[in-house]
mmCIF file of C-alpha atoms in Angstrom:
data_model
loop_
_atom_site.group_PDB
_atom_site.id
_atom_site.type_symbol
_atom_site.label_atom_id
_atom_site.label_comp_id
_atom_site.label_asym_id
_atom_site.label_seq_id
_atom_site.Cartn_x
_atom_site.Cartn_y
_atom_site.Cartn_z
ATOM 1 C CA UNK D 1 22.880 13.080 19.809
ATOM 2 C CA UNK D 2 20.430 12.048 16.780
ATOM 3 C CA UNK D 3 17.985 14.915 16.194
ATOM 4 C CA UNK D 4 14.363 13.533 16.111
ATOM 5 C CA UNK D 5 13.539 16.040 12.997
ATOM 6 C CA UNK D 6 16.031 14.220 11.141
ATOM 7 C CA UNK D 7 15.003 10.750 12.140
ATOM 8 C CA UNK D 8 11.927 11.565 11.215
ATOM 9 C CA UNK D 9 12.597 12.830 7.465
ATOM 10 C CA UNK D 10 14.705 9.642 7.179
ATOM 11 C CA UNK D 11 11.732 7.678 7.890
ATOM 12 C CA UNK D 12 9.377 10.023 5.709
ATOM 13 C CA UNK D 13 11.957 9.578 3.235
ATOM 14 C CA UNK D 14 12.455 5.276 3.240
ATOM 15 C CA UNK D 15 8.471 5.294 3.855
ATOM 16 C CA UNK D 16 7.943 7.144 0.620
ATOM 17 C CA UNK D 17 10.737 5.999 -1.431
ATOM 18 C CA UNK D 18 11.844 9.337 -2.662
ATOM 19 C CA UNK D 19 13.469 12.674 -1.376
ATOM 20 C CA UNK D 20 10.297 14.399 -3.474
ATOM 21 C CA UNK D 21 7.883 12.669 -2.125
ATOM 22 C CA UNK D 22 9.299 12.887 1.445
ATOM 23 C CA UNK D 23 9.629 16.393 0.892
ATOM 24 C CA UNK D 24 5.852 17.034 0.024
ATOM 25 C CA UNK D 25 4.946 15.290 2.891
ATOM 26 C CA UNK D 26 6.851 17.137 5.312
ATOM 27 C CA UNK D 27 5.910 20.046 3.806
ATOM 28 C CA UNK D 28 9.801 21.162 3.534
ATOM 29 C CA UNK D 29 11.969 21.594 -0.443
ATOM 30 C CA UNK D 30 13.477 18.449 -1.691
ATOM 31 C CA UNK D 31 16.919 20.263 -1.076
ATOM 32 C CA UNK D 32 16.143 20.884 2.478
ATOM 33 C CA UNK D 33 15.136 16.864 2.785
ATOM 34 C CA UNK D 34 18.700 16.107 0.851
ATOM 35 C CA UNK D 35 20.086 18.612 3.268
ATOM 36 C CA UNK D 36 18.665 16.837 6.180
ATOM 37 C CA UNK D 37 20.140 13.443 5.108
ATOM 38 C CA UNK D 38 23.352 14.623 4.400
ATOM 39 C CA UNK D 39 23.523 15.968 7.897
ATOM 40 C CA UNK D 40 22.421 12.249 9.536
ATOM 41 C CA UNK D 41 25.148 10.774 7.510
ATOM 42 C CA UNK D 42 27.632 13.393 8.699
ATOM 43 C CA UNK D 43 26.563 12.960 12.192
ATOM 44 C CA UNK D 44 26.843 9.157 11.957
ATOM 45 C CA UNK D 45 30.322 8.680 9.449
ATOM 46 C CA UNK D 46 28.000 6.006 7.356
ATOM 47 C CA UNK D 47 26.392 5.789 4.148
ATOM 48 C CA UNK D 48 22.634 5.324 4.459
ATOM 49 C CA UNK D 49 21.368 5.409 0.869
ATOM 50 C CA UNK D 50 22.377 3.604 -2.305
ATOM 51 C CA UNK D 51 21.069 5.030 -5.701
ATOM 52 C CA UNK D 52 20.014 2.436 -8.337
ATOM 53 C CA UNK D 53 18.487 4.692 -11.020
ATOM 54 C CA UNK D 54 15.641 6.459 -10.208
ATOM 55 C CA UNK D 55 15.165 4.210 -6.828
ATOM 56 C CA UNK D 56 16.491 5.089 -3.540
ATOM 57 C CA UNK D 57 17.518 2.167 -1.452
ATOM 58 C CA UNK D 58 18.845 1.600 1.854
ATOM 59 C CA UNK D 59 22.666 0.576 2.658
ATOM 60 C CA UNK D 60 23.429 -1.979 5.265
ATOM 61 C CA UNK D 61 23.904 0.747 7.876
ATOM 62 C CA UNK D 62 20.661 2.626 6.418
ATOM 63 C CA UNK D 63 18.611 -0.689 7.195
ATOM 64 C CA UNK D 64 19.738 -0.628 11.045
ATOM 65 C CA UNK D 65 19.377 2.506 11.753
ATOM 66 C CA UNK D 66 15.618 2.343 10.222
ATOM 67 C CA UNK D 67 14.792 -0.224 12.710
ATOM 68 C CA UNK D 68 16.438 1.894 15.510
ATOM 69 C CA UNK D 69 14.517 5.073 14.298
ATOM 70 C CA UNK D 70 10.910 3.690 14.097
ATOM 71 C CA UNK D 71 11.514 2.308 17.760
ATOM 72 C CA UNK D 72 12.501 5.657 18.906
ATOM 73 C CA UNK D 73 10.105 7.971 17.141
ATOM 74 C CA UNK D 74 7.563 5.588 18.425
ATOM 75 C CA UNK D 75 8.939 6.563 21.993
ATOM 76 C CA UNK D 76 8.701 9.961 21.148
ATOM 77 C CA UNK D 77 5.226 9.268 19.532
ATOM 78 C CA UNK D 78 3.690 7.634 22.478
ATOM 79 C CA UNK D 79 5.660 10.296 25.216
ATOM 80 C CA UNK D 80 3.609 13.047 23.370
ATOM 81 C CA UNK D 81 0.102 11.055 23.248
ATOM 82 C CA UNK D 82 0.392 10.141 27.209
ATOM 83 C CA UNK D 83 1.661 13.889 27.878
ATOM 84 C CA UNK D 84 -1.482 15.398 25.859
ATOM 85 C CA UNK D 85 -5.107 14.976 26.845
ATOM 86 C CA UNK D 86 -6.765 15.917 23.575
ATOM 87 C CA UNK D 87 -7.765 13.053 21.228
ATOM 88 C CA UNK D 88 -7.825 13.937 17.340
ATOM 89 C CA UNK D 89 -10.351 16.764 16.873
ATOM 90 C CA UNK D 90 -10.414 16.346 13.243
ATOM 91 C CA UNK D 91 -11.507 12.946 10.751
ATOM 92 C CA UNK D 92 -9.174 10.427 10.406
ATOM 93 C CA UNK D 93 -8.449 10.475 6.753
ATOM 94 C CA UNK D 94 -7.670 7.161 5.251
ATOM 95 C CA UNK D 95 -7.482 6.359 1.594
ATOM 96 C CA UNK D 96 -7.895 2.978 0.044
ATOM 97 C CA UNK D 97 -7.273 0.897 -3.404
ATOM 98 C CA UNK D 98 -10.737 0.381 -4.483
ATOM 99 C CA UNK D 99 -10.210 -3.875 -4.451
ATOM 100 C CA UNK D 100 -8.888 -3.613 -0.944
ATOM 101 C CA UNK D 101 -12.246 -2.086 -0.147
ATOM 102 C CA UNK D 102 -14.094 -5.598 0.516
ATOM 103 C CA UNK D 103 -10.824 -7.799 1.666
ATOM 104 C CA UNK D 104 -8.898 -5.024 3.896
ATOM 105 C CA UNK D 105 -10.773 -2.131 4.377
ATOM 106 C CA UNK D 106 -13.258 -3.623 6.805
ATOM 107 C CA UNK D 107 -10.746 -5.264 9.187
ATOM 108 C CA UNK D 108 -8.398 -2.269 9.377
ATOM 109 C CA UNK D 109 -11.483 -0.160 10.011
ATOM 110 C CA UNK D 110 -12.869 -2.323 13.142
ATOM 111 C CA UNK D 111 -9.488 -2.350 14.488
ATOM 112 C CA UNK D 112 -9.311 1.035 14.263
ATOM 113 C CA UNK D 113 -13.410 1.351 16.262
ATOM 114 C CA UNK D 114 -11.718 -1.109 18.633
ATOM 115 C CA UNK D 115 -8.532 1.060 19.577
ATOM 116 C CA UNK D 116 -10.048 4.612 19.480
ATOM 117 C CA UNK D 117 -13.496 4.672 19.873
ATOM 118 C CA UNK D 118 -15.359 7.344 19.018
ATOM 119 C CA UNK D 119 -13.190 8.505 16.255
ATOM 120 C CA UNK D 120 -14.312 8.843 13.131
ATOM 121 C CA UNK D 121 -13.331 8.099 9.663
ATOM 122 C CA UNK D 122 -13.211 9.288 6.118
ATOM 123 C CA UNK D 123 -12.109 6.977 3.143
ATOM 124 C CA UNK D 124 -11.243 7.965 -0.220
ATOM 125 C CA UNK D 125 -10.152 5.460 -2.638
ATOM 126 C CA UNK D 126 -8.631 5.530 -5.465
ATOM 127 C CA UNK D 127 -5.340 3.707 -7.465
ATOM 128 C CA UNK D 128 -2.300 3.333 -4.918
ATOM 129 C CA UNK D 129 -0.658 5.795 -7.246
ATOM 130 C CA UNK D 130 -3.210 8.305 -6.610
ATOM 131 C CA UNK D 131 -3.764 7.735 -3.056
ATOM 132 C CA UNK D 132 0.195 8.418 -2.710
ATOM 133 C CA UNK D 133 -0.101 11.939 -4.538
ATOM 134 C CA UNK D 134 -3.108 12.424 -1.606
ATOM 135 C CA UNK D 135 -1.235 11.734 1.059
ATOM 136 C CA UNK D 136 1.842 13.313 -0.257
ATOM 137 C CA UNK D 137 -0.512 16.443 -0.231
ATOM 138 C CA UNK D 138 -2.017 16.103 3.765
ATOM 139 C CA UNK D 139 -5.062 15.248 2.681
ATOM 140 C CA UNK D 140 -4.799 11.588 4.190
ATOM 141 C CA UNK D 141 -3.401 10.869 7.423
ATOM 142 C CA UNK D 142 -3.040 7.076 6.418
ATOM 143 C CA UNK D 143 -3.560 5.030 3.438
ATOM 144 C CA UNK D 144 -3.635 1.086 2.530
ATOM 145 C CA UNK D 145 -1.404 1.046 -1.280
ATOM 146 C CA UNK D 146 0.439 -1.976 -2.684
ATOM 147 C CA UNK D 147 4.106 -1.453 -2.414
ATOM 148 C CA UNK D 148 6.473 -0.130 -5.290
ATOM 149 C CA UNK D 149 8.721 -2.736 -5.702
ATOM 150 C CA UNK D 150 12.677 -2.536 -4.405
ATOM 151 C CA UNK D 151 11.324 -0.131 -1.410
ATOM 152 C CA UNK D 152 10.511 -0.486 2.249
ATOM 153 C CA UNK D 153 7.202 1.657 1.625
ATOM 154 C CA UNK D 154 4.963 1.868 4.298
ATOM 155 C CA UNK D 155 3.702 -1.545 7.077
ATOM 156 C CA UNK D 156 3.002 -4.618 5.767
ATOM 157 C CA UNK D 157 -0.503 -5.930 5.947
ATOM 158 C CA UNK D 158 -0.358 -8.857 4.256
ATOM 159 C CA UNK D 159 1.217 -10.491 0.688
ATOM 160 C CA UNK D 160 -1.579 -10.910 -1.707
ATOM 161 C CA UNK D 161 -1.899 -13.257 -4.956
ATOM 162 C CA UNK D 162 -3.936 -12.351 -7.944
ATOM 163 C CA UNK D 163 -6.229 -14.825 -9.312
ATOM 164 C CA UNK D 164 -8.126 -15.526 -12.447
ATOM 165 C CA UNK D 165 -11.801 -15.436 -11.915
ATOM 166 C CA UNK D 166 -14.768 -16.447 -14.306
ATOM 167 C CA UNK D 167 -18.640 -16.984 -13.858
ATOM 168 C CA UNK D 168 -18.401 -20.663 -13.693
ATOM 169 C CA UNK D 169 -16.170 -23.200 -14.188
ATOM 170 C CA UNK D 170 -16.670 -23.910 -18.153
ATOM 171 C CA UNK D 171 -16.376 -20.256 -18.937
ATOM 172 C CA UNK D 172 -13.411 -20.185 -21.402
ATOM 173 C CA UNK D 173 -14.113 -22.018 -24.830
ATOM 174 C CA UNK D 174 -11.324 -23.527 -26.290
ATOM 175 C CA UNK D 175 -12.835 -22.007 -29.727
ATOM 176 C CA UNK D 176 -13.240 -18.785 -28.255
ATOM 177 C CA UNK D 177 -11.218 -15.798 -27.292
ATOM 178 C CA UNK D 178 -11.116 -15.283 -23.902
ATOM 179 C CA UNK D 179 -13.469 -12.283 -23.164
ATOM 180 C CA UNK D 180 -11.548 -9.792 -20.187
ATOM 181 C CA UNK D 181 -12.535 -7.151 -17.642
ATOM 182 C CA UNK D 182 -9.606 -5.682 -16.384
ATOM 183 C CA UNK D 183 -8.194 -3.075 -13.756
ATOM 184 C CA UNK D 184 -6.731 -0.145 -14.744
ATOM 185 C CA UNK D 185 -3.262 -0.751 -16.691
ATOM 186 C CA UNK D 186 -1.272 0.951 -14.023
ATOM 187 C CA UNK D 187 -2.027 -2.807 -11.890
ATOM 188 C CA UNK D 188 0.386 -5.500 -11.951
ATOM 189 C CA UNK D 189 -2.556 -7.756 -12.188
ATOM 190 C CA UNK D 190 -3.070 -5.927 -15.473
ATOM 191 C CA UNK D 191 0.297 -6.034 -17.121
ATOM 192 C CA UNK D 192 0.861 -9.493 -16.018
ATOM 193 C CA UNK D 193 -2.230 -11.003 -17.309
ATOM 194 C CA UNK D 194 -1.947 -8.904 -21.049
ATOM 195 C CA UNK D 195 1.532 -9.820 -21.236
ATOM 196 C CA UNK D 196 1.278 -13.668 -20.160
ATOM 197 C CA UNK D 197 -1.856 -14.374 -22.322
ATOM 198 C CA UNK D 198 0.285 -12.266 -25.280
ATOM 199 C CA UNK D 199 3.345 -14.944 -24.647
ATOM 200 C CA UNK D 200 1.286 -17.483 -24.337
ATOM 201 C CA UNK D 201 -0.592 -16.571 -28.067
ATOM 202 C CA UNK D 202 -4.086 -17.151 -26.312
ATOM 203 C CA UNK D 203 -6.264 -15.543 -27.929
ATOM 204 C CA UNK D 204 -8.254 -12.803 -25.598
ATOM 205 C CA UNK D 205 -10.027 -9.550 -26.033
ATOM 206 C CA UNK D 206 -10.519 -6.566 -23.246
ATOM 207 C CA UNK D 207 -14.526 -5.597 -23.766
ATOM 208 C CA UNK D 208 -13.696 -3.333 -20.793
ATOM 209 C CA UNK D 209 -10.863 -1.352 -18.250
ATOM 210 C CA UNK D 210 -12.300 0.255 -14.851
ATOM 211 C CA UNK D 211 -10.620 0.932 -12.011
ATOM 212 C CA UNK D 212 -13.936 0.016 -9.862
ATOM 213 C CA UNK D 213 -13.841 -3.534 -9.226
ATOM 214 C CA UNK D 214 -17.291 -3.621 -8.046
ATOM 215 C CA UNK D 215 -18.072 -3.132 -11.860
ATOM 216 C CA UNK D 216 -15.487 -5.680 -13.110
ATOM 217 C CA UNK D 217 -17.391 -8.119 -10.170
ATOM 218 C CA UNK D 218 -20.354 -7.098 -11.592
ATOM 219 C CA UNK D 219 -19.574 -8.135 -15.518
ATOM 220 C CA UNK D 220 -18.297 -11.987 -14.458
ATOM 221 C CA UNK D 221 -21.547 -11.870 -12.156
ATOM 222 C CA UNK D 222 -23.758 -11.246 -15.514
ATOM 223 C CA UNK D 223 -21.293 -13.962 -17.737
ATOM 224 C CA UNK D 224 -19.930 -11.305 -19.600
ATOM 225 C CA UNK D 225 -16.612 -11.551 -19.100
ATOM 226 C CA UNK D 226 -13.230 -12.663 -16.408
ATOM 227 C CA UNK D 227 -11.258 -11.035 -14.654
ATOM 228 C CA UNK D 228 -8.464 -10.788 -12.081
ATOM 229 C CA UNK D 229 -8.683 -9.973 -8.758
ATOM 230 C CA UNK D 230 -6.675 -9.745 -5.131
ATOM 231 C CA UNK D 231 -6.922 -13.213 -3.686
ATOM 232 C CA UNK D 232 -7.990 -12.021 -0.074
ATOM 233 C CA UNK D 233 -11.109 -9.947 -2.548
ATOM 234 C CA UNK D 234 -12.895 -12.765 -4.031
ATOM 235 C CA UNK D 235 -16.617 -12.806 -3.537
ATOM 236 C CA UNK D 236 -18.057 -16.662 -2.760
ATOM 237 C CA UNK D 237 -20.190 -16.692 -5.364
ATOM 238 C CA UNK D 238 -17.104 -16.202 -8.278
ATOM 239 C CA UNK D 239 -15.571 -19.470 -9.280
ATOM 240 C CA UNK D 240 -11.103 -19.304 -9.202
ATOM 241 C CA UNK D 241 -9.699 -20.529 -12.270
ATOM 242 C CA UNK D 242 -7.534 -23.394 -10.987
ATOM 243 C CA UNK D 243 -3.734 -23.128 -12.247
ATOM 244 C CA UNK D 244 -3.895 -26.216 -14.121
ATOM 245 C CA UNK D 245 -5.772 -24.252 -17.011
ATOM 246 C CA UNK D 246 -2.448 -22.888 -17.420
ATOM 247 C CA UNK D 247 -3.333 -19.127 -17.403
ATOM 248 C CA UNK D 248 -0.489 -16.902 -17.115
ATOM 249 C CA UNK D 249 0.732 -17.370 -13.326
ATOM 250 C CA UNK D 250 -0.255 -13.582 -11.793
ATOM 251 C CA UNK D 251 1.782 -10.888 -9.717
ATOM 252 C CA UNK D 252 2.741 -11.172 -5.948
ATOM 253 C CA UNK D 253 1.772 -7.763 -4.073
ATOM 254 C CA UNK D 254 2.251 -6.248 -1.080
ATOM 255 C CA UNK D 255 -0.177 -4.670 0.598
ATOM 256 C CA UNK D 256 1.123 -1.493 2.820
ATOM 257 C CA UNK D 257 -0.362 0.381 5.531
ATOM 258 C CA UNK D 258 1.354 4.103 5.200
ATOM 259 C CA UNK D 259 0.893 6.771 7.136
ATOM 260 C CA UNK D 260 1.624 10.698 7.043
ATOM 261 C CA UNK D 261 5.240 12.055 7.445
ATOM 262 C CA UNK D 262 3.197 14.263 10.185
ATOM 263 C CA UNK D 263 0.454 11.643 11.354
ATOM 264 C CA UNK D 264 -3.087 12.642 13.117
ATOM 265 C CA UNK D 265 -3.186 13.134 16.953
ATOM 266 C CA UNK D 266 -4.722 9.815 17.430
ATOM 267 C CA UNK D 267 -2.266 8.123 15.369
ATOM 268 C CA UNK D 268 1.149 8.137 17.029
ATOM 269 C CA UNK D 269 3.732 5.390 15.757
ATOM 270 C CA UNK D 270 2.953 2.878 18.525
ATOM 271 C CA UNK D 271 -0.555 2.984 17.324
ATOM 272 C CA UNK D 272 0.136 2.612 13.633
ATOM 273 C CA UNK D 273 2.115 -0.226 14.231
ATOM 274 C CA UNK D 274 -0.752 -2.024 16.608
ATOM 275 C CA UNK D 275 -3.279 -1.247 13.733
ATOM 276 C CA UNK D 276 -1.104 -2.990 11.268
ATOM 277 C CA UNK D 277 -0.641 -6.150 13.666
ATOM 278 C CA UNK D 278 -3.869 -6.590 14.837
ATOM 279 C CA UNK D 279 -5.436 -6.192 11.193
ATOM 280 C CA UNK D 280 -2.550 -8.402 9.735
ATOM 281 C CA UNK D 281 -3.853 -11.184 12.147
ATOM 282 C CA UNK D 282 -7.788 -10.417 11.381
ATOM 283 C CA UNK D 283 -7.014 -10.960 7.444
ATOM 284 C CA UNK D 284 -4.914 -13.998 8.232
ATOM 285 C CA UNK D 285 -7.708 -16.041 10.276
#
């Protein structure tokens, strides 16, 4: 018989992408989380993790059982929420990357209105790497991130292309270096655009880093510089670079939904997984 506890910590621990990070979440020692998993595999005879470097990933028997454990956690989940009468007491907490503020944020958090009324809602944003140390911590109870790469971190929202995006359309001077506003460097919109322009031997300067993008909106607004932002984030008024300007082609993300190891009374898994449909089909109209 699979013990929930340990179903969820294997979830915690896929969701998060580390035994550390599943372990602050669950509020238990690393060595108690590695404990944990050592016992699943014992109970089941199969290998459920393969280690490639620093990254944890998931065997072929690792990947079915994840899909068997989400469907029965949410069982559990939704037995519990039909078996208690209280609705979350508390705030939900919910973190967000501060250029999925305009594109997500606003979808997830009328879908949210729509399914538990009444409940209300705090957002902190922040860079997906921060907003994982929060929730790591308890202080959020779900958070929208863009996944580390070679993990099965969190729901997925949606896939999301950076794009180039200047003033107007005869910005860039062939005589001229190109004049950048630019995310923090921790962004793969960040690295890929230095490093492409580099390769390319364009020549560019950076008058400015920020990790608000209302600021970096603000600068191609006034003609003083471009930029890159999330596709789905793109104010009207902003004009795309097309690709034929050859630009250095920008990173693929995806954007996550993750929630707590221990989620929020209003939140069981059945929930968090209609939150991340419905919104995926709001940003997708």
């Amino acid at each position: 018989m699979l013990d929930n506890e340990l179903l969820r910590s294997f979830i915690a621990v896929v969701d998060s992408g580390s035994f550390t990070r599943a372990a602050a979440q669950l509020f238990r020692t690393q060595s108690a989380v590695s404990m944990q998993m050592k016992r699943l595999e014992e109970q089941l005879d199969k290998k459920l993790f393969l280690k490639d470097g620093r990254e944890l990933q998931l065997s072929d028997d690792g990947l079915k059982l994840l899909s068997y454990a989400r469907r029965i956690m949410k069982l559990h989940d939704e037995a519990l929420g039909v078996m208690s009468s209280e609705t979350g007491s508390r705030p939900l907490m919910l973190g967000c990357p501060d250029d999925y503020v305009t594109g997500v944020l606003p979808q997830l958090l009328s879908e949210i209105q729509l399914q538990i009324p009444g409940l209300q809602v705090q957002v902190r944003t922040g860079t997906s790497a921060q907003l994982r140390a929060l929730i790591d911590q308890g202080e959020l109870d779900l958070t929208i991130l863009t996944r580390r790469p070679e993990t099965e971190e969190g729901y997925l929202l949606l896939q999301d292309q950076g794009v180039w995006v200047a003033p107007t359309a005869d910005f860039m001077k062939p005589d001229q270096p190109l004049r950048l506003a630019l995310v923090d460097a921790d962004c793969k919109f960040h690295s890929t655009a230095v490093d492409g322009l580099s390769k390319q031997g364009r020549n560019f300067e950076v008058i400015c880093i920020s990790g608000s993008c209302a600021l970096l909106i603000e600068l191609v607004r006034r003609g003083e510089a471009m930029t890159t932002l999330a596709s789905c984030c793109v104010p009207e008024d902003l004009y795309r670079l097309p690709v034929e300007l050859g630009l250095p082609e920008l990173a693929t993300v995806a954007v996550v939904l993750q929630s707590a190891a221990r989620p929020h009374k209003a939140l069981g898994t059945d929930r968090i997984v209609s939150l991340v449909e419905q919104t995926a089909l709001r940003l997708s109209v």
